[in-house]
Coordinates of C-alpha atoms in Angstrom, one line a residue:
I1 CA 110.6 54.4 131.1
K2 CA 111.6 51.4 132.7
K3 CA 114.6 50.5 134.5
N4 CA 115.1 46.5 135.2
S5 CA 111.5 45.3 134.6
V6 CA 110.4 48.2 137.4
T7 CA 108.2 51.5 135.7
L8 CA 109.9 54.7 136.7
V9 CA 108.0 56.7 134.4
S10 CA 105.0 56.6 132.3
G11 CA 101.9 59.0 130.9
L12 CA 99.9 59.6 128.1
V13 CA 102.1 61.6 125.6
V14 CA 99.6 64.7 124.7
D15 CA 103.0 66.6 123.7
Q16 CA 105.7 65.3 121.1
T17 CA 108.7 68.2 119.5
D18 CA 111.0 66.4 116.9
K19 CA 114.7 68.5 116.6
S20 CA 117.8 67.9 115.1
D21 CA 121.7 67.0 116.1
V22 CA 122.6 69.2 113.0
T23 CA 126.3 69.0 114.1
N24 CA 126.1 64.7 115.1
K25 CA 123.3 64.3 111.8
R26 CA 121.5 62.9 114.4
I27 CA 117.1 63.8 115.4
F28 CA 116.2 63.4 119.1
S29 CA 112.8 63.9 120.2
S30 CA 111.6 65.9 123.6
L31 CA 108.4 64.0 125.2
T32 CA 105.6 65.4 127.3
C33 CA 103.6 63.1 129.2
Q34 CA 101.0 63.5 131.9
D35 CA 98.9 60.4 133.6
F36 CA 95.4 59.7 132.9
G37 CA 94.2 62.2 136.5
Y38 CA 94.4 64.8 132.7
L39 CA 91.3 62.7 132.1
L40 CA 89.6 63.7 134.9
N41 CA 89.2 66.6 133.7
K42 CA 88.3 65.9 130.5
R43 CA 84.7 64.0 131.5
I44 CA 81.7 64.9 132.1
V45 CA 79.1 63.8 135.3
T46 CA 75.5 63.9 136.0
K47 CA 74.1 61.7 138.5
T48 CA 72.4 62.1 141.8
Y49 CA 73.7 59.8 144.7
K50 CA 71.4 59.3 147.7
D51 CA 72.3 57.9 151.4
K52 CA 75.9 56.3 149.5
T53 CA 78.8 55.9 151.3
I54 CA 81.7 57.7 150.0
T55 CA 83.8 54.6 148.0
A56 CA 80.8 53.6 146.7
I57 CA 80.7 56.4 144.7
M58 CA 84.1 57.3 143.7
K59 CA 84.0 53.4 142.1
D60 CA 81.1 54.4 140.0
L61 CA 81.8 57.3 139.0
L62 CA 85.0 56.0 137.9
T63 CA 83.5 53.1 136.8
L64 CA 81.3 55.2 134.5
K65 CA 83.6 57.5 133.4
A66 CA 86.9 57.0 133.7
P67 CA 87.4 52.7 133.4
E68 CA 90.5 52.9 132.2
L69 CA 91.5 53.1 135.8
S70 CA 92.0 50.5 137.8
Q71 CA 90.3 50.2 141.4
T72 CA 91.9 47.8 142.8
Y73 CA 93.8 50.5 145.4
I74 CA 91.0 52.1 146.2
K75 CA 90.1 51.8 150.5
D76 CA 87.0 51.6 151.5
N77 CA 85.6 54.9 153.4
N78 CA 82.3 54.5 155.1
T79 CA 81.4 58.1 154.9
I80 CA 77.4 58.7 154.1
T81 CA 76.8 61.2 151.7
S82 CA 74.1 62.1 149.4
S83 CA 75.3 64.1 146.2
E84 CA 74.2 66.0 143.1
F85 CA 76.7 66.2 140.0
V86 CA 75.4 68.0 137.6
Y87 CA 76.8 68.2 134.0
M88 CA 80.7 68.3 135.9
P89 CA 83.9 67.9 135.4
L90 CA 84.6 64.4 137.4
S91 CA 88.1 65.6 138.9
D92 CA 85.4 67.8 140.4
A93 CA 83.3 65.9 141.2
L94 CA 85.7 63.8 142.9
N95 CA 87.2 66.5 144.5
Y96 CA 84.0 67.5 146.7
L97 CA 84.3 63.7 147.5
F98 CA 87.9 64.5 148.9
D99 CA 86.9 67.2 150.6
L100 CA 84.5 65.0 152.6
S101 CA 87.4 62.8 154.2
L102 CA 89.3 63.8 156.2
N103 CA 92.6 62.6 156.5
W104 CA 92.8 60.7 152.6
H105 CA 94.6 61.0 149.8
Y106 CA 94.9 59.8 146.0
Y107 CA 96.8 59.3 143.0
I108 CA 97.0 57.9 140.4
D109 CA 100.0 55.6 139.5
G110 CA 102.7 54.2 136.7
N111 CA 99.9 51.7 135.7
N112 CA 96.9 53.1 135.8
G113 CA 95.5 52.3 139.2
F114 CA 93.6 54.8 140.8
H115 CA 94.6 54.2 144.7
F116 CA 92.5 56.3 147.7
F117 CA 93.4 55.7 151.3
E118 CA 93.4 57.1 154.9
K119 CA 96.6 58.6 156.2
W120 CA 99.2 56.8 154.3
E121 CA 99.1 53.7 151.9
T122 CA 102.3 52.3 152.9
V123 CA 105.2 51.9 154.9
G124 CA 108.5 53.5 153.8
T125 CA 112.7 54.1 155.3
T126 CA 113.8 56.5 158.0
I127 CA 114.9 59.1 156.5
T128 CA 118.4 60.5 157.8
K129 CA 121.1 63.0 156.8
D130 CA 123.4 60.1 155.4
N131 CA 120.5 59.4 152.6
I132 CA 119.6 62.0 151.4
R133 CA 121.2 65.4 149.4
L134 CA 121.3 68.6 153.0
E135 CA 122.0 71.3 150.0
G136 CA 118.5 70.6 149.0
L137 CA 117.1 70.6 151.8
T138 CA 114.2 73.1 152.4
V139 CA 111.2 72.7 155.2
N140 CA 107.7 74.7 154.4
Y141 CA 105.3 75.5 156.7
D142 CA 102.0 76.1 155.8
G143 CA 99.5 78.0 157.1
V144 CA 98.7 80.3 153.9
D145 CA 94.7 79.2 153.8
T146 CA 94.4 78.7 157.1
Y147 CA 90.7 79.3 158.7
N148 CA 89.5 78.3 162.3
R149 CA 86.3 78.7 161.1
I150 CA 84.2 77.5 158.6
W151 CA 80.6 79.1 157.6
I152 CA 78.4 76.5 155.1
V153 CA 76.6 78.0 152.8
G154 CA 74.4 75.3 151.4
R155 CA 71.2 75.1 148.9
K156 CA 68.4 76.6 149.0
Q157 CA 65.1 74.6 149.4
A158 CA 61.2 73.8 150.6
S159 CA 60.7 72.3 153.7
S160 CA 58.4 69.7 153.7
K161 CA 55.7 71.2 155.7
L162 CA 53.3 73.5 154.6
T163 CA 52.6 76.9 155.7
E164 CA 49.9 79.1 156.6
I165 CA 49.7 82.6 156.5
P166 CA 46.3 84.6 157.2
F167 CA 46.3 88.7 156.0
T168 CA 42.8 90.4 156.2
G169 CA 42.2 92.8 153.4
N170 CA 40.3 96.6 154.1
G171 CA 38.3 97.0 150.8
T172 CA 41.7 99.5 150.5
Q173 CA 44.9 97.5 150.7
V174 CA 46.5 96.0 147.7
D175 CA 50.0 94.9 148.6
F176 CA 50.1 92.2 151.5
G177 CA 53.5 91.0 152.6
P178 CA 56.1 90.0 153.4
L179 CA 55.6 86.4 154.5
P180 CA 57.9 85.1 156.9
Y181 CA 59.7 82.8 153.9
E182 CA 60.5 83.1 150.8
P183 CA 57.9 81.1 149.0
S184 CA 57.4 78.2 147.2
G185 CA 54.5 76.4 145.7
L186 CA 52.7 80.0 146.8
K187 CA 48.2 79.7 147.2
V188 CA 46.1 82.3 147.9
Y189 CA 42.6 81.7 148.7
F190 CA 40.1 84.8 149.9
K191 CA 36.7 84.2 151.3
P192 CA 34.5 86.9 151.4
S193 CA 32.2 88.6 154.5
G194 CA 29.4 85.5 154.0
L195 CA 30.1 83.6 151.4
P196 CA 32.8 80.6 151.0
E197 CA 36.0 80.8 149.8
Y198 CA 37.9 80.4 146.7
E199 CA 41.8 80.3 145.2
L200 CA 43.4 83.3 143.6
T201 CA 44.7 83.1 140.2
L202 CA 48.3 84.7 141.1
V203 CA 51.0 85.3 138.3
E204 CA 54.6 86.0 138.6
E205 CA 55.6 89.3 138.6
G206 CA 56.1 91.7 135.1
Q207 CA 53.7 88.8 134.3
D208 CA 50.5 89.9 132.0
A209 CA 47.6 90.0 134.7
T210 CA 44.9 90.8 132.7
N211 CA 43.4 87.6 133.6
A212 CA 44.6 87.4 136.8
D213 CA 43.3 88.2 140.5
G214 CA 46.7 89.6 141.9
T215 CA 51.2 89.1 141.4
Y216 CA 52.9 87.9 143.5
N217 CA 57.2 88.5 144.3
A218 CA 58.4 84.9 145.2
A219 CA 62.1 87.2 145.9
K220 CA 60.7 89.7 147.9
K221 CA 57.7 87.9 150.2
T222 CA 55.0 89.5 148.9
F223 CA 51.8 89.3 146.4
K224 CA 49.3 92.0 145.1
V225 CA 45.4 92.1 144.5
S226 CA 43.7 93.6 142.1
P227 CA 41.6 95.4 142.6
A228 CA 41.2 95.6 146.4
K229 CA 38.6 93.2 148.7
T230 CA 37.7 92.9 152.0
G231 CA 37.8 90.1 153.3
S232 CA 40.0 87.3 154.8
F233 CA 43.1 86.0 152.7
R234 CA 44.7 83.0 153.5
A235 CA 48.5 82.4 152.1
T236 CA 49.9 78.3 151.7
F237 CA 53.7 77.6 150.7
Y238 CA 56.5 76.0 151.1
P239 CA 59.0 78.1 153.1
M240 CA 62.2 78.0 151.2
R241 CA 64.9 77.7 154.1
Q242 CA 69.4 78.1 152.9
V243 CA 71.3 75.6 155.0
V244 CA 73.3 76.8 156.7
E245 CA 76.1 75.9 160.0
Y246 CA 79.2 77.3 161.2
F247 CA 82.4 75.6 162.8
E248 CA 85.0 75.8 163.7
N249 CA 88.5 74.5 165.7
A250 CA 89.3 76.2 169.0
T251 CA 91.8 75.0 169.7
S252 CA 93.2 77.1 166.9
Q253 CA 91.5 79.4 168.1
A254 CA 93.1 79.7 171.1
T255 CA 96.4 79.7 170.2
Y256 CA 95.8 81.7 166.3
P257 CA 93.6 84.4 165.6
L258 CA 90.0 84.1 164.7
M259 CA 90.6 83.4 160.8
E260 CA 87.2 83.1 159.3
K261 CA 86.5 81.6 155.9
A262 CA 82.6 81.0 154.4
I263 CA 82.2 77.9 151.7
T264 CA 79.6 78.0 149.5
N265 CA 78.6 73.8 148.2
V266 CA 74.7 73.9 146.8
D267 CA 75.4 70.2 146.5
I268 CA 74.5 70.3 150.2
I269 CA 71.5 69.7 150.8
D270 CA 70.7 68.9 154.6
R271 CA 72.7 70.5 158.2
L272 CA 73.5 66.8 158.3
E273 CA 75.5 66.8 155.2
A274 CA 76.5 70.7 156.0
R275 CA 77.8 68.9 159.5
R276 CA 80.2 66.5 157.4
Y277 CA 81.2 68.8 155.3
G278 CA 82.2 71.5 157.4
L279 CA 84.4 69.5 160.1
A280 CA 86.3 68.4 157.8
Q281 CA 87.0 71.7 156.3
V282 CA 87.5 73.5 159.5
N283 CA 90.1 70.1 160.7
T284 CA 92.1 71.0 157.6
A285 CA 92.1 74.3 156.7
S286 CA 93.1 74.7 161.0
R287 CA 96.6 73.3 160.4
I288 CA 99.7 74.0 159.9
L289 CA 101.3 71.6 158.7
R290 CA 105.9 71.0 157.6
T291 CA 106.6 70.3 153.8
I292 CA 110.0 68.6 153.0
N293 CA 111.0 69.3 150.1
F294 CA 114.6 66.8 149.5
S295 CA 116.6 64.9 146.7
S296 CA 118.9 61.6 147.3
T297 CA 120.7 59.5 145.2
Q298 CA 119.9 56.2 147.2
L299 CA 116.2 56.2 148.5
L300 CA 115.5 54.9 144.8
S301 CA 112.7 52.4 146.1
L302 CA 110.3 55.6 147.6
D303 CA 106.7 56.0 145.9
I304 CA 103.8 57.9 146.6
G305 CA 101.2 57.5 149.5
Q306 CA 104.1 55.9 151.5
K307 CA 105.0 57.3 154.7
I308 CA 108.2 57.4 155.5
T309 CA 109.8 58.9 159.6
F310 CA 112.9 61.7 159.5
N311 CA 115.1 62.1 161.7
V312 CA 117.6 64.5 160.5
N313 CA 119.4 66.6 163.5
V314 CA 122.5 68.6 162.4
E315 CA 123.4 71.7 162.7
A316 CA 121.5 73.1 160.6
W317 CA 118.4 71.2 161.0
S318 CA 116.7 69.6 162.9
I319 CA 113.9 67.5 161.8
T320 CA 111.8 64.6 163.7
G321 CA 108.5 63.0 162.2
D322 CA 106.8 61.1 159.9
F323 CA 105.3 62.2 156.3
L324 CA 103.7 61.3 153.4
I325 CA 105.1 61.7 150.2
K326 CA 103.3 63.2 148.3
T327 CA 105.0 63.9 144.8
I328 CA 107.8 62.8 143.4
K329 CA 110.6 63.6 140.3
R330 CA 112.5 61.2 139.7
D331 CA 116.0 62.9 137.1
I332 CA 117.5 59.8 134.7
T333 CA 120.7 59.9 133.5
P334 CA 122.8 56.8 131.8
D335 CA 125.4 57.6 135.3
L336 CA 123.2 58.7 138.2
E337 CA 120.0 58.4 139.1
I338 CA 118.1 61.6 141.5
V339 CA 114.6 61.4 143.3
D340 CA 113.5 64.6 144.5
V341 CA 110.6 63.7 146.8
E342 CA 107.9 66.4 148.9
C343 CA 106.3 64.9 150.9
E344 CA 103.7 66.5 153.7
E345 CA 104.1 66.2 157.9
I346 CA 100.9 63.8 158.6
A347 CA 98.8 65.1 161.7

């Protein structure tokens, strides 16, 4: 939909219903549309990135899976990260990158341009009591999903350091363990008194052990030999360790009670990645921000991504500060155009 050659609304038509106006002998259509963001849920990503910037990963994902979108408006976020996306919707992969990008925002414009920027993209106007409808003004304080301590639980993976644990067989004991860590690549060696050492053949517990020297249970960190042996055992393995870190906002905790949340993210494979992700999460989740909704018949040039300054001081309201426009709804008739705007306080 254009006005004076300016695109006001555009989208992909996903539903069309024809209706008849019998009285005036007309047929009109009711259209439901979405922008190209709809397709982000319909594209599947499988790719691994090692030590790439967030922007580089984002551009590569869009090039591979959403070439319909222009990348002209993607700004550089030079945060380095490593990510693995396995048969994941493109929208989920992008949301993972957005979670790592504190104070960054994105949207898709009417010309299929993908916008990614920090804090705000352009500077708009000042909002006063004279250019908005005061009767439609609402202010919400968003604290529902507020947390000031967040636990980050990453992927469990094998250490690169080989660990060795000795055991002694007394001729009657058949069960050994538990090992200090869940083992990966477990090997058990046995040395009878006065004889050379040799490796035992172990199979996973529950499998046929007829031709084996015993079994192992990695989850329980144990192994069993049969028959019992007298001599020295040596278990070697790579410890399985899970990345677990927590991050907190002391300023928020001084004002509000302790509010905790645990986030499991299997894409996090080391403590550095957990720190980047955790700091972004706790800084975002520990803020209580104002969200404002208003409508206007004058401010028709407002757009998503703009920073607007509120300076509304009337008997019922006293609102000042900078806000980012998040969504815009336009009600267009032949005689009047109204914009309904939702904006979020800029921290």
